[in-house]
Amino acid sequence: MQLPSNIDTRHLSAPAGLSEAARALAAGGLVAFPTETVYGLGADATSGEAVARIYAAKGRPSFNPLIAHVADLAAAEREGIFNAEARALALAFWPGPLTLVAPVAPTCTVSALARAGLGSIGLRVPAHPIALALLEAFGKPVAAPSANRSGRVSPTCADHVAEDLAGRVDVILDGGATQVGVESTIVACLPDGPRLLRPGGVTREAIEAVLGRALPREEGAGAVIAPGMLQSHYAPHCAVELEARKGHPDAAILDFHGQLAGEPCVARLDLSERGDLMEAAARLFDALRRLDESGAARILVAPVPMAGLGEAINDRLARAAAPRGL
Ligand code: TXA
Ligand code: MG
């Protein structure tokens, strides 16, 4: 696909730049904006033409459905049909890092292109004052994938967005570093029962507590069930090796809880010296970007526990380490 790379990108600070950003959306343009998880690359979800620009800017295969961001549950229920479980999850976790996949409602305004032609739609109310203010000012659903080039790690600050997308988007709305650091958890609430499509910012345990039952475990890291979730997805340029127990003079170390302190390396970053998984999630993508730039041939990653947010962190690390070109 031919990528436009000659747009004069406006860097605006939030909240001052909010109304200009909303005008850019209304004009069919692309606006990168902060959410509590990662930065999103937004366009008017109701316009197929505006949504097409997202795919072009990201270089993303067009079969990948996008999340429609809305201001509240009432707006979400115009787009998707919420069963009792979907409503319970929305009431418990919205605004927040949870995306619900529901059957498309007859009143749905989101373009078929944003849904990749599916009969279901991914919806989310983000917990970020700037994202919510933008959604309210614009007044329509905003389709937004993470604001990175396809295959790169997701952006957790405006500088990351500029690295990947300057010249390809109309506005980058700077709201500082994101709090959660990994993308939203995706739960499908379809007639065959709730399923976890992607681990993320809301833990499996928290969702199961609201549903009162265990979510079935999907095999294969969710690669087939969330369409377009390519296995090698969060790929830094250098090779990534997981479960490292020691360092190497040519390698960079992505550590957790000081497990590889004192080991030989080019550079070492610790996701959380005190072993806090929330802190580790918030730092993950920035650390991968920084170690990628360290000049090391590969990144050795210390083991991260699977509990709580560890499921999302390990999912992203497994994708970063997956064979390329899948
Ligand atoms: O935290 C997040 O979710 C961020 C921020 C910007 O909101 N967004 C994000 O979008 O991570 P993206 O496009 O990188 O990932 C969205 C995922 C894709 O893997 C897609 O397959 C899945 O959501 N998805 C969207 N609609 C779906 C549907 N109807 N059925 C199944 N999966 C869907
Ligand atoms: Mg993404």
XYZ file of N, CA, C and O and ligand atoms in Angstrom, residues 33 35 37-41 58 60 64-67 69 97 99 101-102 114-115 118-124 126 144-148 154 182-186 188 190 197-198 225-229 233-234, ligand 1:
233
model
N -4.146 10.485 19.892
C -4.566 11.042 21.193
C -4.237 10.060 22.314
O -4.152 8.846 22.093
N -4.761 7.734 25.599
C -5.739 7.045 26.437
C -4.971 6.536 27.654
O -3.761 6.711 27.730
N -4.327 3.524 28.304
C -3.522 2.344 27.958
C -2.327 2.752 27.111
O -1.187 2.727 27.572
N -2.590 3.096 25.854
C -1.558 3.541 24.912
C -2.177 4.657 24.081
O -3.383 4.895 24.155
N -1.365 5.350 23.278
C -1.923 6.373 22.383
C -2.700 5.696 21.248
O -2.283 4.659 20.732
N -3.834 6.322 20.874
C -4.638 5.810 19.775
C -4.475 6.685 18.544
O -4.166 7.868 18.644
N -4.664 6.066 17.370
C -4.647 6.807 16.106
C -6.094 6.911 15.646
O -6.657 5.959 15.116
N -0.911 3.532 9.065
C -0.268 2.472 9.844
C 0.411 1.435 8.978
O 1.268 0.693 9.448
N -1.372 -1.007 7.861
C -1.983 -2.164 8.510
C -2.837 -2.938 7.498
O -3.575 -2.351 6.738
N -8.043 -6.119 9.574
C -7.982 -6.042 11.031
C -9.036 -5.068 11.550
O -8.949 -3.878 11.271
N -10.048 -5.545 12.304
C -11.082 -4.624 12.786
C -10.532 -3.664 13.844
O -9.609 -4.003 14.584
N -11.121 -2.480 13.930
C -10.661 -1.444 14.856
C -11.629 -1.309 16.022
O -12.809 -1.632 15.903
N -11.129 -0.806 17.151
C -11.976 -0.521 18.301
C -12.649 0.837 18.083
O -11.986 1.807 17.717
N -14.158 3.928 19.894
C -14.118 4.570 21.206
C -15.324 5.488 21.338
O -15.598 6.278 20.428
N -9.731 0.242 30.858
C -8.993 -0.498 29.830
C -9.630 -1.836 29.452
O -8.989 -2.879 29.530
N -12.156 -3.574 26.349
C -12.908 -3.498 25.093
C -13.889 -4.648 25.056
O -13.509 -5.797 25.317
N -16.536 -6.833 22.776
C -16.958 -7.173 21.416
C -18.385 -7.697 21.501
O -18.654 -8.668 22.217
N -19.298 -7.009 20.807
C -20.730 -7.319 20.880
C -21.294 -7.393 19.462
O -20.697 -6.833 18.532
N -14.380 0.013 9.357
C -13.801 -0.007 10.704
C -14.046 -1.357 11.371
O -13.236 -1.823 12.169
N -15.175 -2.013 11.029
C -15.495 -3.322 11.618
C -14.903 -4.465 10.802
O -15.132 -5.632 11.109
N -17.233 -7.320 9.844
C -17.722 -8.340 10.777
C -19.126 -7.989 11.275
O -19.530 -6.834 11.256
N -19.821 -9.004 11.783
C -21.129 -8.799 12.383
C -21.022 -8.398 13.844
O -22.027 -8.215 14.528
N -19.802 -8.261 14.331
C -19.573 -7.822 15.713
C -18.767 -6.535 15.692
O -18.182 -6.168 14.671
N -18.766 -5.852 16.850
C -18.039 -4.580 16.931
C -17.319 -4.491 18.268
O -17.849 -4.911 19.306
N -16.086 -3.966 18.245
C -15.299 -3.755 19.460
C -15.521 -2.339 19.966
O -15.330 -1.381 19.216
N -15.943 -2.189 21.242
C -16.298 -0.877 21.799
C -15.554 -0.638 23.104
O -15.368 -1.566 23.910
N -15.182 0.626 23.323
C -14.468 0.943 24.559
C -14.703 2.389 24.958
O -14.703 3.283 24.108
N -12.697 4.923 27.092
C -11.377 5.045 27.729
C -11.424 5.891 29.003
O -12.220 6.825 29.098
N -10.010 3.814 16.563
C -8.597 4.053 16.868
C -7.870 2.769 17.216
O -8.163 2.156 18.238
N -6.921 2.370 16.390
C -5.954 1.360 16.808
C -4.843 2.059 17.569
O -4.858 3.290 17.708
N -3.886 1.311 18.098
C -2.729 1.939 18.724
C -1.972 2.754 17.669
O -1.919 2.374 16.498
N -1.393 3.895 18.092
C -0.822 4.865 17.147
C 0.633 4.563 16.800
O 1.515 5.408 16.946
N 0.862 3.323 16.353
C 2.198 2.926 15.916
C 2.097 2.406 14.491
O 1.012 2.051 14.038
N 3.502 -0.578 20.735
C 2.519 0.496 20.915
C 3.150 1.698 21.620
O 4.031 1.545 22.455
N -0.148 -1.067 28.825
C -0.501 -2.124 27.865
C -1.930 -1.866 27.396
O -2.714 -1.205 28.081
N -2.273 -2.430 26.228
C -3.574 -2.161 25.630
C -4.700 -2.759 26.468
O -4.481 -3.564 27.365
N -5.925 -2.400 26.067
C -7.101 -2.873 26.791
C -7.249 -4.392 26.684
O -6.813 -5.010 25.710
N -7.871 -4.959 27.699
C -8.314 -6.350 27.657
C -9.503 -6.429 26.700
O -10.379 -5.569 26.746
N -9.525 -7.429 25.820
C -10.672 -7.586 24.910
C -11.473 -8.817 25.305
O -10.927 -9.930 25.361
N -15.015 -10.860 24.298
C -16.161 -11.014 23.400
C -17.368 -11.431 24.218
O -17.280 -12.381 25.009
N -20.596 -12.579 23.043
C -21.393 -13.026 21.901
C -22.242 -14.206 22.368
O -22.060 -14.693 23.490
N -10.356 -12.413 24.437
C -9.665 -12.409 23.142
C -8.241 -11.876 23.259
O -7.387 -12.233 22.470
N -8.031 -10.983 24.213
C -6.683 -10.424 24.393
C -6.525 -10.036 25.845
O -7.327 -9.256 26.361
N -8.436 -15.881 17.223
C -9.776 -15.445 17.599
C -9.978 -13.948 17.457
O -11.045 -13.511 17.106
N -8.981 -13.119 17.751
C -9.108 -11.689 17.478
C -8.545 -11.493 16.082
O -7.339 -11.534 15.893
N -9.423 -11.295 15.079
C -8.946 -11.267 13.703
C -7.864 -10.210 13.545
O -7.993 -9.127 14.078
N -6.843 -10.543 12.828
C -5.789 -9.571 12.582
C -4.777 -9.478 13.695
O -3.838 -8.702 13.614
N -4.960 -10.254 14.768
C -3.932 -10.240 15.804
C -2.794 -11.137 15.348
O -2.772 -12.326 15.618
N 3.803 -9.204 16.542
C 2.996 -7.994 16.473
C 3.695 -6.828 17.152
O 3.610 -5.705 16.711
N 4.386 -7.095 18.234
C 4.991 -6.020 19.009
C 6.492 -6.065 18.810
O 7.244 -6.116 19.750
O -5.975 -0.072 24.597
C -6.372 -0.270 23.449
O -7.186 -1.171 23.162
C -5.830 0.636 22.340
C -6.304 2.056 22.623
C -5.906 3.032 21.544
O -7.695 2.053 22.825
N -6.233 0.201 21.053
C -5.740 -0.919 20.455
O -6.202 -1.138 19.171
O -4.953 -1.666 20.987
P -5.559 -2.179 18.155
O -6.198 -1.899 16.836
O -4.075 -2.107 18.208
O -6.086 -3.561 18.649
C -7.467 -3.817 18.579
C -7.740 -5.289 18.603
C -7.310 -5.970 17.323
O -6.473 -7.061 17.620
C -8.608 -6.465 16.721
O -8.442 -7.698 16.113
C -9.527 -6.528 17.926
O -9.149 -5.454 18.716
N -10.928 -6.346 17.536
C -11.559 -5.209 17.196
N -12.846 -5.449 16.828
C -13.027 -6.777 16.951
C -14.126 -7.674 16.714
N -15.290 -7.243 16.251
N -13.919 -8.987 16.960
C -12.743 -9.433 17.430
N -11.662 -8.653 17.645
C -11.806 -7.351 17.412
